[in-house]
Amino acid sequence: MWGGRFKDGPDAIMEEINVSIDVDRHLYAQDITASKAHAAMLATQGIITASDAKNIAKGLDTILSEIGKGAFTFKRALEDIHMNVESRLSELIGPAAGRLHTARSRNDQVATDFRLYVRDTIDELDAAFGAFQYALASRALEHADTVMPGFTHLQTAQPVTFGHHLLAYVEMAARDRGRFADARKRLNESPLGSAALAGTSFPIDRQATARALQFDRPMANSLDAVSDRDFVLETLAAAAIAAVHLSRFAEEIVIWTSPLVGLVKLSDKFTSGSSIMPQKRNPDAAELVRAKTGRVIGALNALLIVMKGLPLAYQKDMQEDKEGAMQAFAALSLAVRAMTGMVRDLAPDAARMKLAAGEGYATATDLADWLVRTLKMPFREAHHVTGRIVGLAAKQGVALHELPLAAMQEVEPRITRAVMDVLSVDASVKSRTSFGGTAPKNVRAQAKAWLKRLEKEPKSGR
Ligand code: ARG
């Protein structure tokens, strides 16, 4: 393609380090779409003839279907997807193929292709996270009244509802989707027609190609257009945060399903056995979701490092943008689909959850709040009194609601039997009605609102 001033072919090791077809072949659909838009524009502008443009489009369609059905031979000697497609085009339609690359360079071509690819990826991820939210909100509604221990420092803190806990991840996923949507908005500008770096002397219409490819507008600076990889970095950053959310949830599933904890069970569908220990039921899928986060964060890190020393405009270093990013997006896509499956699958042990919710004096705050509310005690003093009562219960080895009233009255004589009403875990969660709180009626309303909102979205992936 560029052999005019070259006498020799590349050294084998040169070919090995230079070749990108194994990775950028995944851009074939975007590459062909962008080439068709470019060719049509060249014809409209009178830069190539209408009949050449027609043959080019026909040839490109043939290539698209050849690749689609696995009937295309990718050649490493042709380096990348752009030259593989162009070379096949010239086999199919002859010299007219050579006119396609007028007013274009592989630099704006690859930037365009990869923007289209990342845009498609964002749309797929968005649908997958929507399905994840739907599964979470459905289970949250089902478990609006299921009481479980809430933790801080992984120590039993206060009772919460399982539905409330699941809805926390719906909120995180909403912010993740928001970050992807923001990245999509910013990336949706067309580099095509920036050519190698300086633009072109041909009377091209960049608005037309931008429109044809559903970009909002052409990028305004040709140097920026061919050398920017913010769009990958930003999408990877959003992906890394989303992966971290999934990883935290995966870690919770690992903890909950441990026999030491036993709050949740996963079915055969999302566990594996041990080859030696017949009793085992391992949460492999959750563990792998947790682990795949490393790939996503790694890809972001790697590309930041690739980019940080690059002068304008295109540098071959940038070819390294695709492999890590594609793997990261695939890992995230798999992770979110696996988490969705686990959310649908997991079976909370409601009785065990309720028992655990009452362990560790989880309603101590409710006792302190009762003292404040009923006896008008300052909260600090109530905290102190409650602490002494908890100490007493611990000494006798009983739960707060099992401690005789007389024992409580030894610490604070004004306590009455009415206090018993707030010491159960059910009463505790029911009382948390502040906006965003864990009360079952809040959870039911929030879950329903989410389901309604999600049902309005296109069904894809649910
Ligand atoms: N394979 C290249 C990449 O992914 C395409 C652009 C090559 N441009 C060039 N001037 N060699 O970055």
XYZ file of C-alpha atoms and ligand atoms in Angstrom:
474
model
C 0.000 0.000 0.000
C 2.868 2.324 0.671
C 5.663 0.440 -1.118
C 6.594 3.209 -3.580
C 9.910 4.090 -1.996
C 10.616 0.691 -0.378
C 12.851 -1.889 -2.058
C 12.753 -4.609 0.621
C 9.961 -6.196 2.616
C 9.979 -5.932 6.392
C 12.121 -8.095 8.633
C 10.076 -10.901 10.193
C 10.399 -9.359 13.614
C 9.343 -5.963 12.210
C 6.213 -7.560 10.812
C 5.585 -9.260 14.145
C 5.742 -6.061 16.191
C 3.960 -3.922 13.612
C 1.003 -6.129 12.786
C -2.349 -5.267 14.338
C -4.793 -7.343 12.314
C -5.368 -9.854 15.143
C -6.862 -7.040 17.175
C -8.278 -4.522 14.721
C -10.087 -7.165 12.674
C -12.801 -6.679 15.305
C -13.296 -3.212 13.787
C -14.245 -4.605 10.381
C -17.906 -3.604 10.500
C -17.092 -0.063 11.632
C -14.271 0.198 9.071
C -16.587 -0.762 6.234
C -19.408 1.505 7.401
C -17.024 4.458 7.605
C -15.533 3.689 4.172
C -18.977 3.587 2.597
C -19.836 6.973 4.112
C -16.522 8.372 2.886
C -16.960 7.030 -0.656
C -20.516 8.344 -0.929
C -19.347 11.781 0.198
C -16.442 11.770 -2.294
C -18.941 11.111 -5.096
C -21.396 13.788 -3.941
C -18.535 16.282 -3.872
C -17.437 15.276 -7.381
C -14.067 13.984 -6.117
C -14.717 10.486 -7.493
C -17.329 9.419 -10.035
C -20.720 8.088 -9.043
C -19.995 4.811 -10.774
C -16.722 4.325 -8.879
C -18.560 5.048 -5.633
C -21.217 2.521 -6.537
C -18.636 -0.178 -7.224
C -16.772 0.654 -4.046
C -19.966 0.340 -1.983
C -20.863 -2.933 -3.654
C -17.389 -4.337 -3.106
C -17.421 -3.243 0.538
C -20.767 -4.980 1.076
C -19.316 -8.163 -0.382
C -16.359 -7.922 2.010
C -18.689 -7.303 4.956
C -20.582 -10.488 4.217
C -17.391 -12.459 3.533
C -15.968 -11.482 6.910
C -19.346 -12.034 8.573
C -19.490 -15.617 7.418
C -15.836 -16.350 8.055
C -14.969 -16.563 4.371
C -12.337 -13.802 4.410
C -8.619 -14.458 4.644
C -6.928 -11.900 6.837
C -3.310 -11.385 5.783
C -0.718 -10.447 8.372
C 1.464 -8.994 5.630
C -1.238 -6.384 5.127
C -0.782 -5.217 8.722
C -4.215 -4.038 9.686
C -7.931 -4.125 8.951
C -7.810 -1.014 6.770
C -5.312 -2.454 4.327
C -6.854 -5.919 4.403
C -10.192 -4.457 3.359
C -8.699 -2.170 0.722
C -6.597 -4.937 -0.758
C -9.596 -7.254 -1.049
C -11.590 -4.393 -2.545
C -9.050 -4.018 -5.306
C -9.259 -7.758 -6.003
C -13.014 -7.408 -6.276
C -13.422 -4.154 -8.242
C -10.020 -3.350 -9.662
C -8.380 0.099 -9.841
C -11.445 2.026 -8.577
C -10.586 0.624 -5.138
C -7.525 2.843 -5.149
C -9.729 5.949 -5.202
C -11.351 5.172 -1.826
C -8.365 6.446 0.117
C -8.558 9.921 -1.459
C -8.661 12.682 1.181
C -8.280 10.167 3.986
C -5.492 8.547 5.979
C -5.342 5.505 8.191
C -4.935 7.967 11.036
C -8.397 9.494 10.748
C -9.724 6.140 9.595
C -8.664 4.228 12.713
C -9.776 7.057 14.995
C -13.197 6.982 13.320
C -13.501 3.198 13.410
C -12.563 2.975 17.063
C -14.931 5.766 18.068
C -17.732 3.887 16.342
C -16.642 0.673 18.079
C -16.506 2.262 21.536
C -19.878 3.892 20.891
C -21.395 0.488 20.040
C -19.737 -1.002 23.126
C -21.205 1.681 25.361
C -24.673 0.951 23.977
C -24.247 -2.764 24.696
C -22.911 -2.145 28.200
C -25.717 0.278 28.918
C -28.314 -2.363 28.032
C -26.507 -4.960 30.152
C -26.385 -2.627 33.164
C -30.069 -1.847 32.621
C -30.843 -5.559 32.838
C -28.691 -5.784 35.975
C -30.673 -2.960 37.566
C -33.938 -4.606 36.611
C -32.923 -7.886 38.243
C -31.813 -6.039 41.386
C -34.976 -3.968 41.642
C -37.175 -7.061 41.139
C -35.412 -8.941 43.936
C -35.487 -5.803 46.094
C -39.265 -5.606 45.796
C -39.509 -9.293 46.652
C -37.314 -8.742 49.736
C -38.510 -5.332 50.890
C -39.373 -6.854 54.304
C -36.511 -9.323 54.617
C -34.380 -8.135 57.521
C -30.617 -8.632 57.473
C -27.700 -7.259 59.452
C -26.236 -4.050 58.073
C -22.495 -3.681 58.605
C -19.877 -1.057 59.158
C -16.282 -2.246 59.572
C -17.863 -5.629 58.684
C -19.241 -5.574 62.245
C -22.983 -5.907 62.760
C -24.197 -2.324 62.927
C -27.954 -1.899 62.489
C -30.643 -4.052 60.919
C -31.435 -3.211 57.302
C -33.629 -4.860 54.707
C -32.169 -7.075 52.013
C -34.161 -5.115 49.452
C -32.512 -1.901 50.629
C -29.091 -3.466 50.257
C -29.857 -4.563 46.682
C -31.191 -1.126 45.783
C -27.846 0.391 46.790
C -26.362 -1.379 43.752
C -29.173 -0.101 41.522
C -28.076 3.422 42.436
C -24.409 2.648 41.718
C -25.320 1.138 38.362
C -27.346 4.262 37.549
C -24.269 6.419 38.092
C -22.209 3.971 36.021
C -24.670 4.284 33.175
C -24.561 8.048 33.571
C -20.791 8.018 33.208
C -21.030 5.896 30.053
C -23.665 8.244 28.671
C -21.420 11.249 29.353
C -18.484 9.562 27.653
C -20.709 8.711 24.694
C -21.810 12.319 24.330
C -18.239 13.588 24.232
C -16.917 10.861 21.933
C -19.655 11.310 19.381
C -17.726 13.607 17.044
C -16.243 12.540 13.752
C -12.488 12.541 13.057
C -13.085 11.429 9.456
C -11.630 13.822 6.886
C -8.872 15.070 9.179
C -6.647 12.923 6.950
C -3.114 12.297 8.221
C -3.001 15.307 10.536
C -3.462 18.568 8.639
C -6.762 18.133 6.817
C -6.953 17.894 3.044
C -6.968 20.098 -0.022
C -9.899 18.163 -1.540
C -13.331 19.824 -1.234
C -14.686 17.207 1.178
C -17.843 17.557 3.270
C -17.077 16.486 6.811
C -20.565 17.415 7.973
C -21.985 14.861 5.543
C -19.780 11.978 6.698
C -20.379 12.915 10.336
C -24.125 12.813 9.723
C -23.973 9.540 7.815
C -22.150 7.906 10.733
C -24.564 9.400 13.293
C -21.897 11.583 14.829
C -23.149 14.877 16.248
C -20.563 16.931 14.341
C -17.062 16.724 12.840
C -14.171 17.278 15.242
C -12.975 20.865 14.927
C -9.202 20.369 14.907
C -7.543 17.839 12.619
C -4.462 17.414 14.849
C -6.659 16.715 17.849
C -8.931 14.447 15.823
C -6.190 12.001 14.842
C -4.298 12.032 18.117
C -7.036 12.047 20.730
C -7.711 8.891 22.701
C -9.669 10.569 25.499
C -12.706 8.714 24.291
C -11.114 5.365 25.108
C -9.634 6.582 28.379
C -12.891 8.077 29.527
C -14.877 4.981 28.656
C -12.276 2.813 30.380
C -12.451 5.048 33.447
C -16.223 4.616 33.535
C -15.718 0.892 32.999
C -13.170 0.692 35.818
C -15.540 2.346 38.294
C -18.396 0.095 37.184
C -16.133 -2.945 37.542
C -15.208 -1.848 41.057
C -18.912 -1.696 41.947
C -19.462 -5.191 40.598
C -16.404 -6.391 42.459
C -17.655 -5.060 45.782
C -20.966 -6.827 45.234
C -19.153 -9.998 44.198
C -17.130 -9.828 47.392
C -20.358 -9.561 49.393
C -21.729 -12.629 47.670
C -18.539 -14.499 48.532
C -18.939 -13.463 52.178
C -22.691 -14.102 52.358
C -22.398 -17.588 50.855
C -19.532 -18.681 53.105
C -20.798 -21.327 55.540
C -19.324 -19.143 58.304
C -21.909 -16.494 57.444
C -24.643 -18.382 55.606
C -26.899 -15.482 54.724
C -27.357 -16.418 51.074
C -27.231 -19.520 48.905
C -26.416 -19.760 45.218
C -27.822 -22.629 43.185
C -25.915 -25.173 41.106
C -26.201 -22.735 38.213
C -23.713 -20.278 39.683
C -21.446 -22.431 41.807
C -18.951 -25.182 41.239
C -17.874 -28.141 43.292
C -14.479 -29.228 44.444
C -12.675 -32.135 42.837
C -11.668 -33.441 46.259
C -14.057 -32.004 48.866
C -17.559 -33.283 48.098
C -19.307 -30.834 50.431
C -18.027 -27.709 48.664
C -20.129 -25.209 46.758
C -17.808 -22.515 45.536
C -18.990 -19.086 44.335
C -16.603 -19.121 41.353
C -18.595 -16.701 39.231
C -18.524 -14.058 41.964
C -14.821 -14.628 42.539
C -14.115 -14.199 38.825
C -16.163 -11.019 38.633
C -14.025 -9.728 41.501
C -10.863 -10.752 39.648
C -11.817 -9.407 36.222
C -11.843 -5.932 37.718
C -8.068 -6.139 37.530
C -8.162 -6.318 33.750
C -10.356 -3.266 33.445
C -8.314 -1.139 35.819
C -5.168 -2.486 34.169
C -6.322 -1.463 30.694
C -7.077 2.062 31.879
C -3.718 2.287 33.574
C -1.871 0.890 30.553
C -3.443 3.323 28.093
C -2.849 6.313 30.357
C 0.803 5.315 30.398
C 0.904 4.833 26.612
C -0.565 8.293 26.033
C 1.254 10.349 28.611
C 4.413 10.993 26.613
C 3.028 11.319 23.105
C 3.548 14.506 21.128
C 0.950 15.487 18.519
C -0.235 14.067 16.231
C -0.604 10.327 15.503
C 2.130 8.058 16.913
C 2.235 4.326 16.348
C 2.127 3.832 20.122
C -1.563 4.545 19.820
C -2.087 1.243 18.047
C -1.786 -0.246 21.548
C -5.068 1.398 22.538
C -7.310 -1.338 21.212
C -6.284 -4.709 22.627
C -6.495 -3.822 26.307
C -9.640 -1.773 25.851
C -11.432 -4.508 23.910
C -10.494 -7.092 26.520
C -11.560 -4.780 29.320
C -14.957 -4.089 27.746
C -15.486 -7.805 27.124
C -14.546 -8.586 30.739
C -16.941 -5.965 32.069
C -19.727 -7.165 29.801
C -19.255 -10.734 31.010
C -18.997 -9.600 34.629
C -22.233 -7.630 34.578
C -24.089 -10.458 32.876
C -22.763 -12.931 35.444
C -23.813 -10.641 38.285
C -27.279 -10.306 36.763
C -27.514 -14.091 36.678
C -26.415 -14.347 40.310
C -28.890 -11.675 41.401
C -31.702 -13.679 39.826
C -30.338 -16.896 41.333
C -29.441 -15.998 44.893
C -31.659 -17.250 47.677
C -31.414 -15.386 50.959
C -31.915 -17.437 54.127
C -34.475 -15.114 55.710
C -34.503 -16.851 59.091
C -30.727 -16.818 59.376
C -30.638 -13.196 58.238
C -33.137 -12.167 60.870
C -31.253 -13.989 63.587
C -27.968 -12.417 62.489
C -29.630 -9.004 62.319
C -30.428 -9.252 66.011
C -26.971 -10.464 66.994
C -24.303 -8.066 68.170
C -26.819 -5.708 69.814
C -27.805 -4.310 66.442
C -30.793 -2.462 67.940
C -28.672 -0.543 70.463
C -29.164 2.641 68.444
C -32.919 2.100 68.629
C -32.666 1.943 72.419
C -30.625 5.155 72.511
C -33.107 6.861 70.154
C -35.972 5.730 72.444
C -34.262 7.348 75.443
C -33.877 10.572 73.474
C -37.432 10.537 72.202
C -39.231 9.375 75.352
C -37.091 10.718 78.170
C -35.841 13.777 76.257
C -32.309 12.681 77.098
C -29.482 14.349 75.099
C -28.206 11.808 72.531
C -24.697 11.681 74.032
C -26.104 10.723 77.420
C -28.483 8.189 75.831
C -25.486 6.667 74.019
C -23.727 6.278 77.372
C -26.747 4.744 79.140
C -27.297 2.338 76.241
C -23.660 1.353 76.354
C -24.032 0.358 80.009
C -27.189 -1.638 79.246
C -25.446 -3.432 76.357
C -22.574 -4.203 78.749
C -25.045 -5.705 81.192
C -26.685 -7.833 78.494
C -23.293 -9.005 77.261
C -22.321 -9.995 80.790
C -25.511 -12.052 81.142
C -25.036 -13.445 77.640
C -28.454 -12.339 76.366
C -29.796 -10.165 73.560
C -31.092 -6.675 74.321
C -34.760 -7.669 74.087
C -34.058 -10.661 76.390
C -32.642 -8.492 79.181
C -35.177 -8.165 82.038
C -36.733 -4.709 82.336
C -35.566 -4.534 85.945
C -31.961 -4.858 84.815
C -32.388 -1.936 82.413
C -34.048 0.088 85.163
C -30.996 -0.425 87.363
C -29.112 1.660 84.808
C -31.957 4.116 84.058
C -35.027 3.909 86.346
C -37.269 5.872 83.971
C -37.200 3.115 81.304
C -40.638 1.492 80.872
C -41.884 -1.719 79.249
C -42.712 0.330 76.112
C -39.007 0.196 75.234
C -39.440 -3.451 74.258
C -41.375 -2.314 71.169
C -38.283 -0.792 69.583
C -35.815 -3.548 70.393
C -36.902 -6.061 67.752
C -35.204 -5.990 64.376
C -38.525 -5.669 62.561
C -39.454 -2.615 64.602
C -36.009 -1.199 63.992
C -36.181 -1.325 60.205
C -39.804 -0.233 60.170
C -38.837 2.932 62.013
C -36.158 3.970 59.500
C -38.564 5.975 57.365
C -36.333 8.970 56.684
C -35.835 9.626 52.957
C -33.410 7.013 51.634
C -33.798 4.925 54.795
C -34.225 1.169 55.022
C -37.911 0.962 56.081
C -39.788 -1.690 54.049
C -42.272 0.871 52.806
C -39.438 3.060 51.469
C -37.847 0.058 49.820
C -41.087 -1.013 48.204
C -41.670 2.481 46.811
C -38.091 2.802 45.522
C -38.073 -0.648 43.944
C -41.379 0.026 42.215
C -40.180 3.399 40.957
C -37.051 1.804 39.512
C -38.973 -1.014 37.866
C -41.348 1.469 36.278
C -38.481 3.574 35.008
C -36.560 0.569 33.678
C -39.625 -0.888 31.973
C -39.800 2.256 29.826
C -36.334 1.565 28.439
C -35.826 -0.560 25.318
C -35.996 -4.211 26.315
C -32.518 -5.085 25.015
C -30.611 -7.409 27.261
C -33.308 -7.857 29.910
N -3.066 0.041 12.882
C -2.956 1.438 13.113
C -3.493 1.776 14.495
O -4.216 1.024 15.016
C -3.704 2.208 12.080
C -3.166 3.568 11.829
C -1.843 3.448 11.191
N -1.344 4.712 10.782
C -0.119 4.876 10.365
N 0.247 6.041 10.057
N 0.723 3.881 10.304
O -3.163 2.792 15.070
